[in-house]
Amino acid sequence: MSLSILCSLLAVSLFTSGVNAATAEQWRSRSIYQIITDRFALPAGANLNNCDVDAQTWCGGTWNTIRDNLDFVQNMGFTAIWISPVQQNYQGSRTPYGDPYHGYWIQDLTQLNDKFGTSDDLKALVAELHKRDMYIMVDVVVNNVMALNTQPDYSRYMFKDASLYHPYCPIQWGNTTSEQDCWLGDLNVTLPDLDTTNPTVVNTYQSWVKDFVQEYQIDGLRIDAAKHVNKEFWPGFCESAGVFCIGEVFGGLDVEDAAQWQGPLDSVLNFPLYSSLLQGFTIPGPANITAVTDTLTQSKKLFKDTTVLGNFLENQDVPRFASQSVDPQSMNNAMTFTFMYDGIPIVYYGQEFSFNGAGDPKNREPLWPSGYASTPASDIMTKLNQLRNFLVNTTEWATSEPQVLSSSQYGLSFVKGDVISIITNIGSPPQNGTNIAVPSPYDANTGFTELFSCKQWVAGSKGYLDAEYTLGGKPIVLVLSTLMDKSPLCKGELVTSQGLGADSSNAVQLRWSFRWPGLAAIMSLLLAFPVVW
Ligand SMILES: *[C@@H]1O[C@H](CO)[C@@H](O)[C@H](O)[C@H]1NC(C)=O
Ligand SMILES: *[C@@H]1O[C@H](CO)[C@@H](O)[C@H](O)[C@H]1NC(C)=O
Ligand SMILES: *[C@@H]1O[C@H](CO)[C@@H](O)[C@H](O)[C@H]1NC(C)=O
Ligand SMILES: *[C@@H]1O[C@H](CO)[C@@H](O)[C@H](O)[C@H]1NC(C)=O
Ligand SMILES: *[C@@H]1O[C@H](CO)[C@@H](O)[C@H](O)[C@H]1NC(C)=O
């Protein structure tokens, strides 16, 4: 047996024995469901009406209740979850901003937050995720701890000596030194800032994160307030962690601002994309598609690797998408972008129910009143996940370079791998005469299968595809039919014509067809039910 075979056997056994330590490359093909532990699910028998977001206090979710409800997440096709911070939080009486139900008010990093469970509970959650071949990303806060004044008793924190913190100063926004050295928060809730240039702090954090990741078999870290820490701190921290690190670099459209942090960190949450999608797709809104295409051009130029950026439309700090747009189709279209372009799609719990909390604390709604039922938005994200999971498993799609094919005030189209997405901001009302013409790179008569409807499209002359919106502005995802045929999607469904511009010269031709499950599907059915009689 050659050495290389031995090595690869060893690699396989390491992988399957639960040593995860997932890298950026492994995370690239995942999709993430973001959870605030306190708000995701209640234990059986709990009072379902007992959560008032304005009260800013605990509602009762735990690591165990996440574990009990993973089917809901996995059935939507997600392959990872990101949970709110797990370490001990502020232990005192209520603050003017309520209680630390969100988990970001760190007290002692060496202890877990007993509001959310025990060490065994957290391990059981991770074990269950790994059993399902899902990853866990944990939110960590290292920039600061939490206090109620500027002279806290440091003995209760992991770092017990005042000399390991920067002296108090309020942040002067726009001054980078001040943003990194002064204290986040205000005088009601101060956030004492660690001196992350101090070698004791650097070394202690490195051994802390190494132990934490190993002890709980964490696959990735989401790093809170990453831009409030000096850049030099991150490479050593992430290397000690040994897993994918994605940082929160809170910001707007400015790509340069965000991109400088990829390098120190493996990746960042894609705030520029998020900001531009709001510009392009909210209704009413500026309908500024140029903001999106400019952001894509800048991103390609400035980010080291756009394929691992964290694409999102919502999180615990920004207003829910549905609070920013009156039309559900705008979220469906923007969401399609976050899944089908470069990057790791992230969905914040409740987005599937079009929750509409317009900012902290209203955007931290309890999930349970939804009944965990399926909705039009959850159907769309499920289909997007199913397609993306198939593509990342069987093709080089995740790393293939996307290309914008066309853009106009009504939306844009792009190709990535053998998938063309056409997204629009025109909203739900049918519009005759509004269209998006797509110069596809394929030959005339090439066949495509549309993800959401399973309808067949055929490229017109010179490969043109033409999206018309007589049924309203739904997202369109066209997969090369020869590729889609190999997937589990659109099998055995009766496919009908919807009469999209069949007459114009560059039009899509539509045909009737009945698609039989492929041989592979028939074989797997046979294998799934072995003959035992
Ligand atoms: C920026 O902030 C630092 C730290 O607080 C301070 O020392 C410095 O004077 C500030 N610079 C300017 C231009 O205000
Ligand atoms: C402290 O909180 C109260 C109540 O929310 C608020 O009115 C006040 O402005 C806050 N003070 C500071 C210094 O931010
Ligand atoms: C659209 O966004 C771009 C930023 O990419 C900006 O330069 C432009 O002024 C915006 N146009 C409108 C009409 O707001
Ligand atoms: C993708 O591959 C992983 C790992 O082999 C497997 O667990 C998963 O079921 C696959 N997913 C799809 C959609 O094929
Ligand atoms: C748009 O065209 C369709 C048929 O192509 C027609 O049924 C519908 O009434 C038209 N709607 C409007 C608003 O003109």
mmCIF file of C-alpha atoms in Angstrom, residues 11 87-89 103 138 166 208 218 227 241 260 265 297 359 395 402 440 455 465 489 491 493 527:
data_model
loop_
_atom_site.group_PDB
_atom_site.id
_atom_site.type_symbol
_atom_site.label_atom_id
_atom_site.label_comp_id
_atom_site.label_asym_id
_atom_site.label_seq_id
_atom_site.Cartn_x
_atom_site.Cartn_y
_atom_site.Cartn_z
ATOM 1 C CA ALA A 11 -7.450 11.669 6.479
ATOM 2 C CA GLN A 87 -20.132 32.158 27.413
ATOM 3 C CA GLN A 88 -21.223 33.525 30.755
ATOM 4 C CA ASN A 89 -22.838 36.972 30.629
ATOM 5 C CA GLY A 103 -25.543 36.673 24.932
ATOM 6 C CA VAL A 138 -20.352 29.966 17.508
ATOM 7 C CA HIS A 166 -7.554 50.146 27.614
ATOM 8 C CA TRP A 208 -8.571 30.065 25.521
ATOM 9 C CA ILE A 218 -16.655 23.922 17.108
ATOM 10 C CA LYS A 227 -13.073 45.934 13.420
ATOM 11 C CA ALA A 241 -8.689 28.335 16.892
ATOM 12 C CA GLN A 260 -9.163 45.180 4.443
ATOM 13 C CA LEU A 265 -9.617 37.151 9.163
ATOM 14 C CA THR A 297 -17.205 45.259 -9.343
ATOM 15 C CA GLY A 359 -34.414 46.933 14.626
ATOM 16 C CA THR A 395 -19.601 20.417 -9.457
ATOM 17 C CA PRO A 402 -19.757 34.651 -11.550
ATOM 18 C CA SER A 440 -26.589 34.174 -22.033
ATOM 19 C CA LYS A 455 -40.632 25.007 -16.307
ATOM 20 C CA LEU A 465 -33.166 34.621 -22.684
ATOM 21 C CA LEU A 489 -34.954 18.534 -8.230
ATOM 22 C CA LYS A 491 -38.395 15.186 -10.951
ATOM 23 C CA GLU A 493 -43.433 17.118 -12.329
ATOM 24 C CA LEU A 527 -31.311 0.380 -3.288
#
